[in-house]
Short mmCIF file of C-alpha atoms in Angstrom, two decimals:
data_model
loop_
_atom_site.label_atom_id
_atom_site.label_comp_id
_atom_site.label_asym_id
_atom_site.label_seq_id
_atom_site.Cartn_x
_atom_site.Cartn_y
_atom_site.Cartn_z
CA TYR A 1 147.40 124.36 46.82
CA ARG A 2 151.28 126.02 46.17
CA CYS A 3 153.79 122.81 47.53
CA HIS A 4 154.41 119.86 45.60
CA PRO A 5 151.97 117.25 46.36
CA ASP A 6 154.94 115.27 48.14
CA ILE A 7 156.16 118.25 49.86
CA ILE A 8 152.64 118.96 51.25
CA GLY A 9 151.76 115.45 51.88
CA TYR A 10 154.36 115.53 55.00
CA SER A 11 153.04 118.01 56.53
CA ASN A 12 149.82 116.82 56.15
CA GLU A 13 151.02 113.78 57.22
CA ALA A 14 152.71 115.11 59.96
CA PHE A 15 150.81 118.02 61.47
CA TYR A 16 147.15 118.23 60.29
CA ASN A 17 146.06 114.68 60.79
CA GLN A 18 145.05 114.67 56.49
CA LYS A 19 143.28 117.02 56.71
CA LEU A 20 144.51 119.09 54.42
CA GLY A 21 143.06 117.05 51.69
CA VAL A 22 139.68 116.74 53.72
CA ASP A 23 139.15 120.32 54.44
CA LEU A 24 141.59 122.29 52.50
CA LYS A 25 142.02 119.60 49.17
CA ILE A 26 145.43 119.75 47.61
CA CYS A 27 145.22 120.91 43.93
CA THR A 28 148.58 120.69 43.01
CA LYS A 29 149.51 116.85 41.40
CA ASN A 30 152.93 116.00 39.50
CA GLU A 31 152.40 116.95 36.82
CA ASP A 32 151.88 121.03 37.37
CA PHE A 33 156.05 120.24 38.91
CA ALA A 34 158.68 120.88 35.96
CA ILE A 35 161.63 121.46 37.91
CA GLN A 36 163.43 117.61 37.99
CA PRO A 37 163.88 115.90 40.25
CA ASN A 38 160.99 117.56 42.14
CA GLY A 39 159.32 116.81 45.46
CA ILE A 40 161.12 115.82 48.96
CA LYS A 41 164.59 114.02 48.77
CA TRP A 42 167.19 114.03 51.36
CA ILE A 43 171.33 114.24 50.97
CA ASP A 44 172.98 112.19 53.52
CA VAL A 45 176.45 114.47 54.39
CA VAL A 46 177.51 114.15 58.13
CA GLY A 47 179.94 116.30 58.16
CA VAL A 48 181.00 118.28 62.63
CA TYR A 49 179.60 120.43 63.40
CA LYS A 50 181.76 123.13 64.34
CA ALA A 51 181.33 124.33 68.38
CA ASP A 52 179.21 124.50 70.63
CA THR A 53 178.83 128.51 70.47
CA ILE A 54 179.32 127.67 66.66
CA ASN A 55 176.23 126.20 65.05
CA ILE A 56 178.26 125.24 61.42
CA ASN A 57 179.04 122.04 59.52
CA GLU A 58 181.09 123.30 56.49
CA LEU A 59 180.07 119.82 54.32
CA GLU A 60 176.43 121.22 54.63
CA ILE A 61 177.27 124.28 52.75
CA LYS A 62 179.44 122.60 50.52
CA LYS A 63 176.71 120.52 49.20
CA SER A 64 174.28 123.50 50.19
CA ILE A 65 175.50 125.45 48.10
CA GLU A 66 176.01 122.79 45.42
CA ILE A 67 172.79 122.04 45.06
CA ALA A 68 171.66 126.00 44.41
CA LEU A 69 174.11 126.26 42.62
CA HIS A 70 173.03 123.13 40.00
CA TYR A 71 169.57 124.52 39.63
CA ALA A 72 170.41 127.97 38.68
CA ASN A 73 172.40 126.46 36.10
CA LEU A 74 168.86 125.08 35.62
CA SER A 75 167.05 128.06 34.15
CA PRO A 76 166.96 132.27 35.13
CA GLU A 77 163.92 131.49 35.84
CA VAL A 78 163.83 129.15 38.69
CA SER A 79 163.58 130.60 42.58
CA ILE A 80 166.58 129.12 45.00
CA GLY A 81 166.29 129.18 48.94
CA ILE A 82 168.31 127.82 50.79
CA VAL A 83 167.13 127.60 54.82
CA THR A 84 168.77 126.89 57.96
CA PRO A 85 167.77 126.74 61.77
CA PHE A 86 170.96 128.69 62.69
CA ARG A 87 171.46 131.90 61.80
CA HIS A 88 175.60 131.41 61.57
CA GLN A 89 175.29 128.92 58.99
CA ALA A 90 173.10 130.91 57.33
CA ASP A 91 175.56 133.57 57.62
CA GLU A 92 179.23 131.04 56.56
CA ILE A 93 176.57 130.37 53.15
CA ILE A 94 176.15 134.17 52.10
CA LYS A 95 180.16 134.24 52.25
CA LYS A 96 180.05 131.39 49.89
CA ILE A 97 177.23 132.12 46.81
CA PRO A 98 178.95 133.33 44.21
CA ALA A 99 178.53 138.08 43.94
CA HIS A 100 176.90 137.13 40.40
CA LEU A 101 174.24 134.59 41.47
CA ALA A 102 174.46 136.00 45.25
CA SER A 103 169.88 137.94 44.35
CA ARG A 104 169.38 134.98 42.98
CA ILE A 105 169.78 132.15 45.96
CA VAL A 106 168.39 134.22 49.24
CA VAL A 107 169.60 132.37 51.97
CA GLY A 108 168.11 132.54 55.21
CA THR A 109 167.03 131.06 58.43
CA VAL A 110 162.92 129.05 59.31
CA TYR A 111 162.02 132.88 60.21
CA ILE A 112 163.20 135.07 57.44
CA PHE A 113 161.35 132.70 55.37
CA GLN A 114 158.18 132.06 56.85
CA GLY A 115 155.76 134.02 55.04
CA ASP A 116 157.81 133.50 51.00
CA GLU A 117 157.95 130.53 49.06
CA LYS A 118 160.35 129.69 46.67
CA ASP A 119 160.65 127.16 43.89
CA VAL A 120 163.64 125.13 45.08
CA MET A 121 163.83 125.37 48.49
CA ILE A 122 167.40 123.53 50.51
CA TYR A 123 167.45 122.85 53.61
CA SER A 124 170.36 122.58 55.42
CA LEU A 125 170.34 121.32 59.64
CA VAL A 126 173.76 121.67 60.30
CA VAL A 127 173.50 118.70 63.46
CA THR A 128 175.22 116.05 63.20
CA ASN A 129 176.98 113.54 65.48
CA ASN A 130 179.32 115.69 67.69
CA SER A 131 176.46 118.41 67.89
CA PRO A 132 175.63 118.85 71.48
CA ILE A 133 171.92 117.15 71.74
CA SER A 134 170.01 120.43 73.47
CA LYS A 135 170.34 121.93 68.82
CA ILE A 136 168.22 119.11 67.36
CA LYS A 137 165.53 118.97 70.46
CA TRP A 138 165.44 123.30 70.42
CA MET A 139 165.42 123.13 65.98
CA ASP A 140 163.17 120.32 66.16
CA SER A 141 159.29 121.86 66.86
CA ILE A 142 156.13 121.19 64.73
CA GLU A 143 156.45 125.77 63.79
CA MET A 144 160.16 125.37 62.25
CA VAL A 145 160.36 122.48 60.38
CA ASN A 146 156.88 122.94 59.64
CA VAL A 147 157.67 126.50 57.58
CA ALA A 148 161.33 124.69 56.55
CA VAL A 149 159.51 121.93 54.43
CA THR A 150 156.30 124.37 53.23
CA ARG A 151 158.21 127.35 51.25
CA ALA A 152 159.80 124.85 48.55
CA ARG A 153 157.32 124.92 45.65
CA ASN A 154 158.67 122.48 43.89
CA THR A 155 162.05 120.43 45.33
CA LEU A 156 163.04 120.44 48.82
CA ILE A 157 166.15 118.90 49.12
CA ILE A 158 167.15 118.37 52.35
CA VAL A 159 170.96 118.12 53.48
CA GLY A 160 171.61 116.68 56.70
CA ASN A 161 172.68 113.26 58.70
CA LYS A 162 169.63 111.21 58.43
CA GLU A 163 171.56 108.31 60.87
CA TYR A 164 172.10 111.18 63.64
CA ILE A 165 168.63 113.17 63.16
CA LYS A 166 166.96 109.18 63.12
CA ASN A 167 169.02 108.27 66.48
CA ASN A 168 168.20 111.77 68.60
CA SER A 169 165.04 112.87 66.93
CA ASN A 170 162.51 111.28 69.26
CA GLN A 171 159.69 108.97 67.51
CA GLY A 172 156.48 111.55 66.71
CA MET A 173 158.78 114.71 67.01
CA PRO A 174 158.62 116.56 63.43
CA LEU A 175 162.43 115.35 62.18
CA ASN A 176 161.58 112.13 63.30
CA SER A 177 159.30 111.87 61.07
CA LEU A 178 160.76 114.08 57.82
CA VAL A 179 163.35 111.04 58.09
CA GLY A 180 160.45 108.28 58.55
CA TYR A 181 158.30 110.11 55.43
CA VAL A 182 161.57 110.43 53.22
CA GLU A 183 162.35 106.76 53.15
CA GLN A 184 158.97 105.26 52.53
CA LEU A 185 159.06 108.33 49.67
CA ASN A 186 161.70 106.74 48.89
CA SER A 187 160.67 102.55 49.11
CA GLN A 188 157.64 103.58 47.30
CA ASN A 189 159.36 105.38 43.37
CA GLU A 190 161.96 102.10 43.73
CA SER A 191 158.87 99.92 43.16
CA ILE A 192 157.66 101.79 40.90
#
């Protein structure tokens, strides 16, 4: 009911076997969402994973804050969140948000956002080429990905290493499905 059709479309396809459109009726339409761009976008950022026990990707932090500032400057009414699976990443982002915007840009882990929603959500994945494989295995769960994705009402910006996700998230897993879904959306939009 609350999400842009492209956003809820991913969850409908990946987690609900297309039943949301039948049983719950998706009520939103593209024209209901004024903030541009809307829907789902993937910003491909490789970066470097800090260390096995320090779940930080500095390049993703920089890009996530840059995107949040862009939307904050568009309008004072736009609600903004930055979500990440890792507490270390969230803590580092919080430290780098300009003080005058700290109350407008909410940053936290997936579990902090459960039950919340924002006009714009930025999803910082953190994992990249030098990450331990155990990290993507831990974060590639239905609950974690579904909650992160569906917190966005208007716009979801995924910041992460797309090739790493494609190569390390098994076929049918939520993150692998997310990459495929976004690529499918992009190819449909290019043909219009």
